[in-house]
């Protein structure tokens, strides 16, 4: 196999996660393998630091230079939300294999051309829905698919962080609606909505939603920022234009109901995903705060249904031999799961097949639901989701 050049566009916080995962898994593929070729960012120091840390050969300042480089074949788009559409669309049109960070776009209308381009392109593409690779959640979905949990009844998905709870964190693009879209909803709720779809399939209606801005304004920073760290602040304030908390009630095409909530001000929640699934025969629940196991209760007539702890197994059939320590009781964490996503993406590239578990189509479907939640929160009325569009 000809050596394939890998590039990361965007050297910020999440670009580092891509860099670490590529460094871990790119060498696993045969022939001449895959080469860590370029890190692109307008901040040259940031790009250089990431390139050195994970052994990428060079850096670039202009993403268009990367897209036009014939030695670059695989691209991760790790830019601020408002740049995802343009860069991903350009990469697809140039024939690059592309993995776009969530959210795919600021709205479904912006996401649809990207989805259409992905369907037409002769290359592999995907949206970063890494939490699908948590063995426990994959196992819960399998139990739903096989009928072990019975007919789907209800699901609750919470994605809670506290990075914005501190009012002294600086204002940035994340707090501007025209650059970030809905705040916690788009930044974090994308994962919650995708997980609800992953478990229960298509969502037909958002029956209600509510949003809150708990920190109404923030200080502007004195210099450029990256991630969620503290920096020197100016005396000038800027209004926060998107939600800190957003919650929505869902109706699924299969008749089940659901609740999703996203918060960036949930004090004490570093990066918490909590999923609880109820079926006619059983219940399962998992939280990333307790990654070693999940809880499962199955109903059988005439017998008590107590929760039992099931290990979040590295030896899951989904992971195979990817886990460095494949002992059943060794816990699986964020970095491993992110690596499994990158491995699956590169495996699809190497084999010339579509990435189906977290596709661009999945990113578009999530965008449709996110639009409906936002609209329902503004209009205080139910909103249909055209999941056949």
Coordinates of C-alpha atoms in Angstrom, one line a residue:
X1 CA 0.0 0.0 0.0
X2 CA 1.3 3.5 -0.9
X3 CA 2.2 5.6 2.1
X4 CA -0.7 7.9 2.9
X5 CA 0.1 11.3 4.4
X6 CA -2.0 12.4 7.4
X7 CA -2.6 16.0 8.4
X8 CA -4.4 17.7 11.3
X9 CA -6.0 21.1 10.6
X10 CA -6.3 22.9 13.9
X11 CA -3.7 22.5 16.6
X12 CA -5.8 23.4 19.6
X13 CA -7.0 21.2 22.5
X14 CA -8.9 18.6 20.4
X15 CA -6.2 18.6 17.7
X16 CA -3.9 17.1 20.4
X17 CA -6.3 14.2 20.9
X18 CA -6.2 13.5 17.2
X19 CA -2.4 13.8 17.2
X20 CA -2.0 11.3 20.1
X21 CA -4.3 8.8 18.4
X22 CA -2.7 9.0 15.0
X23 CA 0.7 8.5 16.7
X24 CA -0.6 5.4 18.4
X25 CA -2.3 3.7 15.5
X26 CA -1.1 4.9 12.1
X27 CA 1.8 2.5 12.1
X28 CA -0.5 -0.6 12.3
X29 CA -1.3 -0.6 8.7
X30 CA 0.6 -2.6 6.1
X31 CA 2.7 -1.8 3.1
X32 CA 4.4 1.6 3.4
X33 CA 1.8 2.5 6.0
X34 CA 0.6 5.9 6.9
X35 CA 2.9 8.9 7.6
X36 CA 2.3 11.7 10.1
X37 CA 2.9 14.5 7.7
X38 CA 1.5 17.9 8.7
X39 CA 0.0 20.0 11.4
X40 CA -1.8 23.2 10.2
X41 CA -2.7 26.2 12.4
X42 CA -2.5 30.0 12.0
X43 CA -0.7 29.9 15.3
X44 CA 2.7 28.7 14.2
X45 CA 4.0 28.0 17.7
X46 CA 0.9 25.9 18.5
X47 CA 1.3 23.9 15.3
X48 CA 5.0 23.4 15.9
X49 CA 4.5 22.2 19.4
X50 CA 1.9 19.6 18.4
X51 CA 4.0 18.5 15.4
X52 CA 7.1 17.9 17.7
X53 CA 5.1 16.2 20.4
X54 CA 3.6 13.6 18.0
X55 CA 6.4 13.4 15.3
X56 CA 4.6 15.1 12.4
X57 CA 7.1 16.1 9.7
X58 CA 6.1 19.7 9.0
X59 CA 3.7 22.5 9.8
X60 CA 1.6 24.9 7.8
X61 CA -0.4 28.1 8.4
X62 CA -3.0 27.9 5.6
X63 CA -5.5 25.0 5.5
X64 CA -5.9 25.6 1.8
X65 CA -2.3 24.7 1.4
X66 CA -2.9 21.4 3.1
X67 CA -6.0 20.6 1.0
X68 CA -4.0 21.3 -2.2
X69 CA -1.0 19.2 -1.1
X70 CA -0.9 15.9 -3.2
X71 CA 1.2 14.2 -0.5
X72 CA -1.7 14.7 2.0
X73 CA -4.4 12.0 1.8
X74 CA -6.0 11.9 5.2
X75 CA -7.3 15.1 7.0
X76 CA -8.6 15.7 10.5
X77 CA -10.6 18.9 10.8
X78 CA -10.2 20.2 14.4
X79 CA -11.1 23.9 13.9
X80 CA -13.6 26.1 15.6
X81 CA -17.2 25.2 14.8
X82 CA -17.9 27.9 12.2
X83 CA -15.0 26.6 10.1
X84 CA -16.0 23.0 10.0
X85 CA -18.3 23.2 6.9
X86 CA -16.0 25.1 4.6
X87 CA -12.9 23.0 5.3
X88 CA -14.6 19.6 5.3
X89 CA -16.4 20.4 2.1
X90 CA -13.2 21.5 0.4
X91 CA -11.4 18.4 1.6
X92 CA -14.1 16.1 0.3
X93 CA -14.1 17.9 -3.1
X94 CA -10.4 17.5 -3.3
X95 CA -10.7 13.7 -2.7
X96 CA -9.2 13.6 0.8
X97 CA -10.3 11.1 3.4
X98 CA -11.7 13.4 6.1
X99 CA -12.7 13.1 9.7
X100 CA -14.5 16.2 11.0
X101 CA -14.9 17.2 14.6
X102 CA -18.4 17.6 15.9
X103 CA -20.5 19.5 15.3
X104 CA -20.4 18.9 11.5
X105 CA -21.9 22.4 11.0
X106 CA -23.7 25.2 12.8
X107 CA -27.0 24.1 11.4
X108 CA -28.6 21.3 9.3
X109 CA -28.8 23.6 6.3
X110 CA -25.0 24.1 6.4
X111 CA -24.4 20.4 7.1
X112 CA -26.5 19.1 4.2
X113 CA -24.1 20.1 1.4
X114 CA -21.3 18.4 3.3
X115 CA -23.5 15.2 3.6
X116 CA -24.2 15.3 -0.1
X117 CA -20.5 15.8 -0.9
X118 CA -19.6 12.8 1.3
X119 CA -22.1 10.6 -0.5
X120 CA -20.8 11.6 -3.9
X121 CA -17.1 11.4 -3.0
X122 CA -14.9 8.4 -3.6
X123 CA -13.2 8.7 -0.2
X124 CA -13.8 7.8 3.4
X125 CA -15.4 10.4 5.7
X126 CA -16.7 10.6 9.2
X127 CA -17.9 12.7 12.2
X128 CA -16.1 12.5 15.5
X129 CA -18.6 10.6 17.6
X130 CA -16.0 8.8 19.7
X131 CA -18.3 7.8 22.6
X132 CA -19.9 5.2 20.4
X133 CA -16.6 3.2 20.9
X134 CA -17.0 2.9 24.7
X135 CA -17.4 -0.9 25.1
X136 CA -20.2 -0.6 27.7
X137 CA -22.3 1.6 25.4
X138 CA -21.6 -0.6 22.4
X139 CA -22.8 -3.6 24.5
X140 CA -25.9 -1.8 25.6
X141 CA -26.8 -1.0 22.0
X142 CA -26.2 -4.6 21.0
X143 CA -28.6 -5.7 23.8
X144 CA -31.2 -3.4 22.3
X145 CA -30.6 -4.7 18.8
X146 CA -30.9 -8.3 19.9
X147 CA -34.0 -7.7 22.0
X148 CA -32.4 -8.5 25.4
X149 CA -33.7 -5.3 26.8
X150 CA -37.1 -5.7 25.0
X151 CA -38.8 -2.9 23.1
X152 CA -37.2 0.6 23.6
X153 CA -39.3 2.7 26.1
X154 CA -37.2 5.6 27.3
X155 CA -33.7 7.0 27.2
X156 CA -31.9 9.7 29.2
X157 CA -28.6 11.2 28.0
X158 CA -26.7 13.9 29.9
X159 CA -23.5 15.5 28.8
X160 CA -22.2 17.8 31.6
X161 CA -19.0 19.8 31.8
X162 CA -18.0 22.7 34.1
X163 CA -15.4 24.5 31.9
X164 CA -17.7 27.6 31.7
X165 CA -18.8 27.7 35.3
X166 CA -16.0 30.1 36.2
X167 CA -17.1 33.6 35.2
X168 CA -13.5 34.7 35.0
X169 CA -12.7 32.4 32.1
X170 CA -12.3 34.7 29.0
X171 CA -14.8 35.4 26.3
X172 CA -14.0 33.5 23.1
X173 CA -15.6 32.2 19.9
X174 CA -17.4 29.5 21.9
X175 CA -19.7 32.2 23.4
X176 CA -20.7 33.8 20.1
X177 CA -23.8 32.4 18.4
X178 CA -22.6 33.2 14.8
X179 CA -19.3 31.3 15.4
X180 CA -20.3 28.5 17.8
X181 CA -24.0 28.2 17.2
X182 CA -26.0 27.2 20.2
X183 CA -23.5 26.9 23.1
X184 CA -23.6 23.9 25.3
X185 CA -26.2 22.4 22.9
X186 CA -23.9 22.3 19.9
X187 CA -20.6 21.9 21.7
X188 CA -21.7 19.1 24.0
X189 CA -25.3 18.2 23.1
X190 CA -24.1 16.9 19.8
X191 CA -22.7 13.9 21.6
X192 CA -25.9 13.5 23.7
X193 CA -28.1 13.6 20.6
X194 CA -25.8 11.2 18.7
X195 CA -25.8 8.8 21.6
X196 CA -29.7 8.9 21.8
X197 CA -29.7 8.1 18.0
X198 CA -27.1 5.4 18.4
X199 CA -29.2 3.6 21.0
X200 CA -32.8 4.3 19.7
X201 CA -32.3 5.3 16.1
X202 CA -34.2 8.2 14.4
X203 CA -35.8 11.0 16.3
X204 CA -39.1 12.2 14.8
X205 CA -40.0 15.1 17.1
X206 CA -38.7 17.5 19.7
X207 CA -41.7 18.0 21.9
X208 CA -40.2 20.7 24.1
X209 CA -36.9 22.4 25.0
X210 CA -35.5 25.0 27.4
X211 CA -32.2 26.9 27.5
X212 CA -30.4 29.0 30.1
X213 CA -27.5 31.5 29.9
X214 CA -26.2 31.5 33.5
X215 CA -23.1 33.7 32.9
X216 CA -24.4 36.6 30.7
X217 CA -21.1 38.3 30.0
X218 CA -17.4 37.6 30.1
X219 CA -14.1 39.6 30.0
X220 CA -12.3 39.8 26.7
X221 CA -8.8 38.3 26.8
X222 CA -5.7 40.5 26.3
X223 CA -4.3 37.9 23.8
X224 CA -5.3 34.9 21.8
X225 CA -6.6 31.9 23.7
X226 CA -6.8 28.2 23.2
X227 CA -8.9 25.6 25.0
X228 CA -10.5 26.5 28.4
X229 CA -7.5 27.9 30.3
X230 CA -7.2 31.1 32.3
X231 CA -5.4 34.1 30.6
X232 CA -4.9 37.8 31.4
X233 CA -8.2 39.6 31.0
X234 CA -9.0 43.1 29.9
X235 CA -11.5 45.3 31.5
X236 CA -13.8 45.1 28.4
X237 CA -16.8 42.9 28.7
X238 CA -18.7 41.0 25.9
X239 CA -22.1 39.4 26.1
X240 CA -22.5 35.7 25.9
X241 CA -24.8 34.9 22.9
X242 CA -25.5 31.2 23.4
X243 CA -26.8 28.8 26.0
X244 CA -24.9 27.5 29.0
X245 CA -27.5 24.8 29.5
X246 CA -30.0 23.2 27.1
X247 CA -32.4 20.4 27.6
X248 CA -34.9 18.7 25.2
X249 CA -37.7 16.1 25.2
X250 CA -37.6 13.7 22.3
X251 CA -40.0 11.4 20.5
X252 CA -38.5 8.6 18.5
X253 CA -39.8 7.1 15.3
X254 CA -40.1 3.7 17.1
X255 CA -42.5 5.3 19.6
X256 CA -40.0 5.6 22.5
X257 CA -39.4 8.9 24.3
X258 CA -36.1 10.5 25.5
X259 CA -34.5 13.3 27.4
X260 CA -31.2 14.9 26.4
X261 CA -29.4 17.7 28.3
X262 CA -26.1 19.5 27.9
X263 CA -24.4 21.8 30.3
X264 CA -21.1 23.6 30.3
X265 CA -21.6 25.0 33.8
X266 CA -22.3 21.8 35.8
X267 CA -19.9 22.4 38.7
X268 CA -17.9 19.3 39.5
X269 CA -18.5 17.6 36.1
X270 CA -15.2 17.5 34.2
X271 CA -16.5 15.7 31.1
X272 CA -19.4 13.5 32.2
X273 CA -21.6 11.5 29.8
X274 CA -24.4 9.6 31.5
X275 CA -26.7 7.2 29.7
X276 CA -29.8 5.4 31.0
X277 CA -31.8 3.1 28.8
X278 CA -35.2 1.5 29.6
X279 CA -36.8 -1.3 27.6
X280 CA -39.7 -3.5 28.3
X281 CA -37.4 -6.3 29.5
X282 CA -34.6 -4.4 31.1
X283 CA -32.7 -1.3 32.1
X284 CA -29.0 -0.4 31.5
X285 CA -27.0 2.6 32.7
X286 CA -23.5 3.9 32.3
X287 CA -21.5 7.0 33.3
X288 CA -18.0 8.0 32.3
X289 CA -17.4 8.9 36.0
X290 CA -17.3 5.2 36.8
X291 CA -15.7 3.8 33.6
X292 CA -14.8 0.3 34.9
X293 CA -18.4 -1.1 34.6
X294 CA -22.0 -0.4 33.7
X295 CA -25.2 -1.5 35.4
X296 CA -27.7 -3.9 33.9
X297 CA -31.1 -5.3 35.1
X298 CA -33.1 -7.7 33.1
X299 CA -36.8 -8.5 33.8
X300 CA -38.0 -12.1 33.9
X301 CA -41.5 -12.9 35.0
X302 CA -41.6 -14.0 38.6
X303 CA -38.0 -13.1 39.4
X304 CA -36.5 -9.9 41.0
X305 CA -34.7 -7.6 38.7
X306 CA -31.7 -6.3 40.6
X307 CA -29.0 -4.3 39.0
X308 CA -25.7 -6.2 38.4
X309 CA -22.4 -4.7 37.5
X310 CA -21.1 -5.6 34.1
X311 CA -17.4 -4.8 33.2
X312 CA -16.6 -2.2 30.6
X313 CA -14.4 -4.8 28.9
X314 CA -11.3 -4.1 26.9
X315 CA -11.7 -7.6 25.4
X316 CA -15.0 -6.6 23.8
X317 CA -15.4 -8.0 20.3
X318 CA -15.6 -4.4 19.1
X319 CA -12.1 -3.6 20.4
X320 CA -10.4 -6.9 19.7
X321 CA -6.6 -6.6 20.2
X322 CA -6.5 -2.8 20.3
X323 CA -6.4 -2.5 24.1
X324 CA -2.8 -2.5 25.3
X325 CA -3.9 -4.4 28.5
X326 CA -6.7 -6.7 27.3
X327 CA -7.6 -7.9 30.8
X328 CA -11.4 -8.0 31.3
X329 CA -11.4 -5.8 34.5
X330 CA -9.0 -3.1 33.2
X331 CA -11.1 0.0 32.7
X332 CA -11.4 1.9 29.4
X333 CA -11.0 5.6 29.4
X334 CA -11.3 8.6 27.1
X335 CA -7.9 8.4 25.4
X336 CA -8.4 4.7 24.5
X337 CA -11.8 5.3 23.1
X338 CA -10.6 8.2 21.0
X339 CA -7.8 6.0 19.7
X340 CA -10.3 3.3 18.7
X341 CA -12.2 5.9 16.6
X342 CA -9.0 6.9 14.8
X343 CA -8.1 3.3 14.3
X344 CA -11.5 2.5 12.8
X345 CA -11.3 5.5 10.5
X346 CA -7.8 4.5 9.3
X347 CA -8.8 0.9 8.9
X348 CA -11.7 2.0 6.6
X349 CA -9.2 4.2 4.6
X350 CA -6.8 1.2 4.3
X351 CA -9.6 -1.2 3.2
X352 CA -11.4 1.3 0.9
X353 CA -14.8 1.0 2.7
X354 CA -17.2 3.5 4.2
X355 CA -17.0 4.4 7.9
X356 CA -20.5 3.7 9.0
X357 CA -20.3 4.0 12.8
X358 CA -20.3 7.8 13.0
X359 CA -20.5 8.8 9.4
X360 CA -21.0 12.3 7.9
X361 CA -24.6 11.2 7.5
X362 CA -24.8 10.7 11.3
X363 CA -23.4 14.2 11.7
X364 CA -26.1 15.6 9.5
X365 CA -28.9 13.7 11.3
X366 CA -27.6 15.1 14.6
X367 CA -27.6 18.6 13.2
X368 CA -31.3 18.2 12.2
X369 CA -32.2 17.3 15.8
X370 CA -30.0 20.1 17.3
X371 CA -31.9 22.6 15.0
X372 CA -35.2 21.3 16.3
X373 CA -34.1 21.6 19.9
X374 CA -33.0 25.1 19.4
X375 CA -36.2 26.1 17.6
X376 CA -38.3 24.4 20.2
X377 CA -36.5 26.4 23.0
X378 CA -37.2 29.7 21.2
X379 CA -40.8 29.0 20.1
X380 CA -41.9 27.0 23.1
X381 CA -43.6 24.5 20.9
X382 CA -43.0 21.0 19.5
X383 CA -40.9 20.7 16.3
X384 CA -41.0 17.8 13.8
X385 CA -37.7 16.3 12.6
X386 CA -37.8 15.2 8.9
X387 CA -35.5 12.2 9.4
X388 CA -36.2 11.0 5.8
X389 CA -34.7 14.2 4.3

